[in-house]
Coordinates of C-alpha atoms in Angstrom, one line a residue:
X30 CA 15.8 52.2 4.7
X31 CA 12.4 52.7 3.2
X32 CA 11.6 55.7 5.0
X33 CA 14.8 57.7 3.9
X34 CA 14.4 56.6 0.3
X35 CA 10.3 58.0 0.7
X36 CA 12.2 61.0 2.2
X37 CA 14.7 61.5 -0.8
X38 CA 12.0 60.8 -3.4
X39 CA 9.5 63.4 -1.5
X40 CA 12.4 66.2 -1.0
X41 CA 13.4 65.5 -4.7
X42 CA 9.9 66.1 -6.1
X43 CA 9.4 68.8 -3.5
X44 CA 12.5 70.4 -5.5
X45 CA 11.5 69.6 -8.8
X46 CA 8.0 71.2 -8.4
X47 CA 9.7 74.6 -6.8
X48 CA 11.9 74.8 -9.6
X49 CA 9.4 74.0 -12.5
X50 CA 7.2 76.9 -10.6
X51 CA 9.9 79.5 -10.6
X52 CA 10.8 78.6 -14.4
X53 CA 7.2 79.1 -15.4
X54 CA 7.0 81.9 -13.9
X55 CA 10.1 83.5 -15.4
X56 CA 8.5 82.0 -18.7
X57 CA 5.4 84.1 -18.1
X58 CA 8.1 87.0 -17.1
X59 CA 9.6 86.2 -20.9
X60 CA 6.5 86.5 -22.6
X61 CA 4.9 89.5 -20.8
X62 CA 8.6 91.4 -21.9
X63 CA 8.3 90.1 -25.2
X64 CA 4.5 91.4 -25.4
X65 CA 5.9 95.0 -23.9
X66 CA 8.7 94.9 -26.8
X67 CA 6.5 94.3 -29.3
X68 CA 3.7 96.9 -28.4
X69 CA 7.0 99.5 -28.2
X70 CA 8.4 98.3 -31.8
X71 CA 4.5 99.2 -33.3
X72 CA 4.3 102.4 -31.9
X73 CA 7.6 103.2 -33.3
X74 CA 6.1 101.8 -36.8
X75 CA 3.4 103.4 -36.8
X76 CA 5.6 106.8 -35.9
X77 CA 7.8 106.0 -38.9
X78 CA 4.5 105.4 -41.1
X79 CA 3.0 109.0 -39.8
X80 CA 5.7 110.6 -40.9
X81 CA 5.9 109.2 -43.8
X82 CA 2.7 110.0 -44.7
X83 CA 2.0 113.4 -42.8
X84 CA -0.5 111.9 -41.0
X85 CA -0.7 112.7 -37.5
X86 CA -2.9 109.8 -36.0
X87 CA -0.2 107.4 -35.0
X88 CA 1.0 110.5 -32.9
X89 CA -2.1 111.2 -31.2
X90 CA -3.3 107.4 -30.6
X91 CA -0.2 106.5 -29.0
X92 CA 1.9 110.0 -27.7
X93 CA 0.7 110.5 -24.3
X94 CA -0.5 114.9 -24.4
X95 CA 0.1 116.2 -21.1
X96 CA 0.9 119.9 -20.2
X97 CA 4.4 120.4 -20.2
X98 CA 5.0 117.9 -23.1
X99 CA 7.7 118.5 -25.2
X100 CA 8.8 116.6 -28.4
X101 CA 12.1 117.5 -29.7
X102 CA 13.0 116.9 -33.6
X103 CA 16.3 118.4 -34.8
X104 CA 17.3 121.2 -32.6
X105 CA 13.4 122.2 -33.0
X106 CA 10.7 122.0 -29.9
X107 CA 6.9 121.0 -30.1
X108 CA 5.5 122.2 -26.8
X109 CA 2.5 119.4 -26.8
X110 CA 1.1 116.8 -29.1
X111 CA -1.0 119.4 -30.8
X112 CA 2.3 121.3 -31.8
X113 CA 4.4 118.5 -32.9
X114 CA 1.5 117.1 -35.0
X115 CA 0.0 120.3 -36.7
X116 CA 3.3 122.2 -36.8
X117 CA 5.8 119.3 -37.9
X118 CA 4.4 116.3 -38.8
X119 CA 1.2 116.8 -41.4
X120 CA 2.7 120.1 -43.1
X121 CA 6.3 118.7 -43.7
X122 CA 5.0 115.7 -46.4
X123 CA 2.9 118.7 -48.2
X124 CA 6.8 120.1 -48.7
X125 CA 8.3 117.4 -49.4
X126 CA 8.6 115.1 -53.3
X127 CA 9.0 112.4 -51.5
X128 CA 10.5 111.4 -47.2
X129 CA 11.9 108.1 -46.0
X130 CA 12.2 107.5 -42.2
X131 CA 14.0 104.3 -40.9
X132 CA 14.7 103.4 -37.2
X133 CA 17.2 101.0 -36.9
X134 CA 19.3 98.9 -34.2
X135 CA 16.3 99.7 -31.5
X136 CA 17.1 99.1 -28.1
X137 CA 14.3 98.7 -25.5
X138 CA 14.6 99.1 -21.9
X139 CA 12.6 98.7 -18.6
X140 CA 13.0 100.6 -15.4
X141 CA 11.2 98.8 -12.5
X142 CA 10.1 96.3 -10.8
X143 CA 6.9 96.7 -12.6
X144 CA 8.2 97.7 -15.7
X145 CA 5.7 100.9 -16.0
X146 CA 8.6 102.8 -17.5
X147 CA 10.5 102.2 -20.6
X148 CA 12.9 103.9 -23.0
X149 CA 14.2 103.3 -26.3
X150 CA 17.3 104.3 -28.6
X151 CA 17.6 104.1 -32.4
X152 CA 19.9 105.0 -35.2
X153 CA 17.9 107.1 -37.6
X154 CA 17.8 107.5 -41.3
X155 CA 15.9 110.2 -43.1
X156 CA 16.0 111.4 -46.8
X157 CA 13.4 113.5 -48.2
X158 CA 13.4 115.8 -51.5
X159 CA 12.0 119.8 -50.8
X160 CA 9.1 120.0 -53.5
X161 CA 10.0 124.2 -53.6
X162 CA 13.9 123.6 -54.5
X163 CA 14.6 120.2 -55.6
X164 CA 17.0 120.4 -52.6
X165 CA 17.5 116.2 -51.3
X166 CA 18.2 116.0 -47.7
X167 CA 20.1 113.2 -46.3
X168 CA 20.4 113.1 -42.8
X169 CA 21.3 110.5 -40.0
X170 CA 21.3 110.3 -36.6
X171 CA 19.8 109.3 -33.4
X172 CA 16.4 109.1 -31.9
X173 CA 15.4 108.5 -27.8
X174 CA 11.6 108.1 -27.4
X175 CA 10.5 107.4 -23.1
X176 CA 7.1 105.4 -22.5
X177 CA 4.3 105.4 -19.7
X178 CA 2.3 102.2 -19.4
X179 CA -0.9 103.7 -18.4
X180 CA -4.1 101.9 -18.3
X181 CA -2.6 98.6 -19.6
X182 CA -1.0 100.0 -22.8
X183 CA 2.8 102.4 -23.4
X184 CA 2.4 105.8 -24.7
X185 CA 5.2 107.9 -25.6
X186 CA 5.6 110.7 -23.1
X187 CA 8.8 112.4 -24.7
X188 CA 10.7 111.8 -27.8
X189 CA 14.3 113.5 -28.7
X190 CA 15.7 113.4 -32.1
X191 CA 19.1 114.3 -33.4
X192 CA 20.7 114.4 -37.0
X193 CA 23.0 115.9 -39.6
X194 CA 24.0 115.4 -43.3
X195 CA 24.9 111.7 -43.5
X196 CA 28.4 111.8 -44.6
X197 CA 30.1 108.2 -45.6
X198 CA 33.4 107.6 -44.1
X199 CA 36.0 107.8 -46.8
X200 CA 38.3 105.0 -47.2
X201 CA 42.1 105.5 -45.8
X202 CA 44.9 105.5 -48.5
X203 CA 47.7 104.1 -47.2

């Protein structure tokens, strides 16, 4: 009797250790996604704070510039980093009074076992006013960006915006 209750008591904390192991390291699995999120929400900050501000040093600390790289913004195409920042980003705040940029509802996802690959989806807002004829713009839309982890940290290696004249849906009369 003895021996079969030393048996239970070893197979039960035999059990308990596996399963604490597996849950810590799915804990560690948690936290490593949550680090990977977050790194992928700053980068899409700071891209929303370089447009803002025409300043193209988000772009080129965290766009990865490769030949063949294409960044796509409204029906438009930047072939290369250099492009999109030179010939898009810094010269559109000198036209513009003023330019708002929001991402929001961002969606992240991982592709892999070792999540080297990402992709993420937002709904876009953008309003600006055209210094050289008071025109506002006020467009909405959508915006894909896809991420490398090289080296340890996520670079954007292709980014896809799409938008037009945010119109408010109208109430139904009944």
């Amino acid at each position: 009797m003895k021996n079969s209750i030393k048996t239970i008591c070893k197979s039960i904390t035999t059990m308990l250790l596996i399963v604490l192991s597996f849950s810590t390291l799915a804990h560690g699995d948690e936290k490593h996604a949550d680090k990977d999120k977050q790194a992928i929400m700053d980068i899409i900050s700071g891209i929303k704070f370089g447009w803002e501000n025409g300043d193209g040093t988000p772009f080129r600390k965290t766009f990865l510039d490769f030949k063949g790289a294409r960044y796509i913004e409204s029906g438009g195409q930047n072939k290369g980093l250099e492009s999109l920042v030179s010939h898009h980003v810094e010269p559109e705040k000198g036209a513009m009074e003023y330019m708002t940029l929001d991402f929001n509802n961002v969606e992240i996802h991982f592709e892999g076992k070792k999540k080297k690959f990402a992709w993420a989806i937002a709904d876009t807002r953008f309003k600006a006013k055209l210094k050289k004829s008071g025109r506002e713009l006020d467009k909405s839309g959508y915006q894909t960006f896809l991420f490398r982890k090289i080296d340890g940290a996520w670079k954007v290696v292709h980014s896809h915006s799409s938008g037009r004249d945010n119109k408010p849906k109208k109430e139904h009369k009944h």
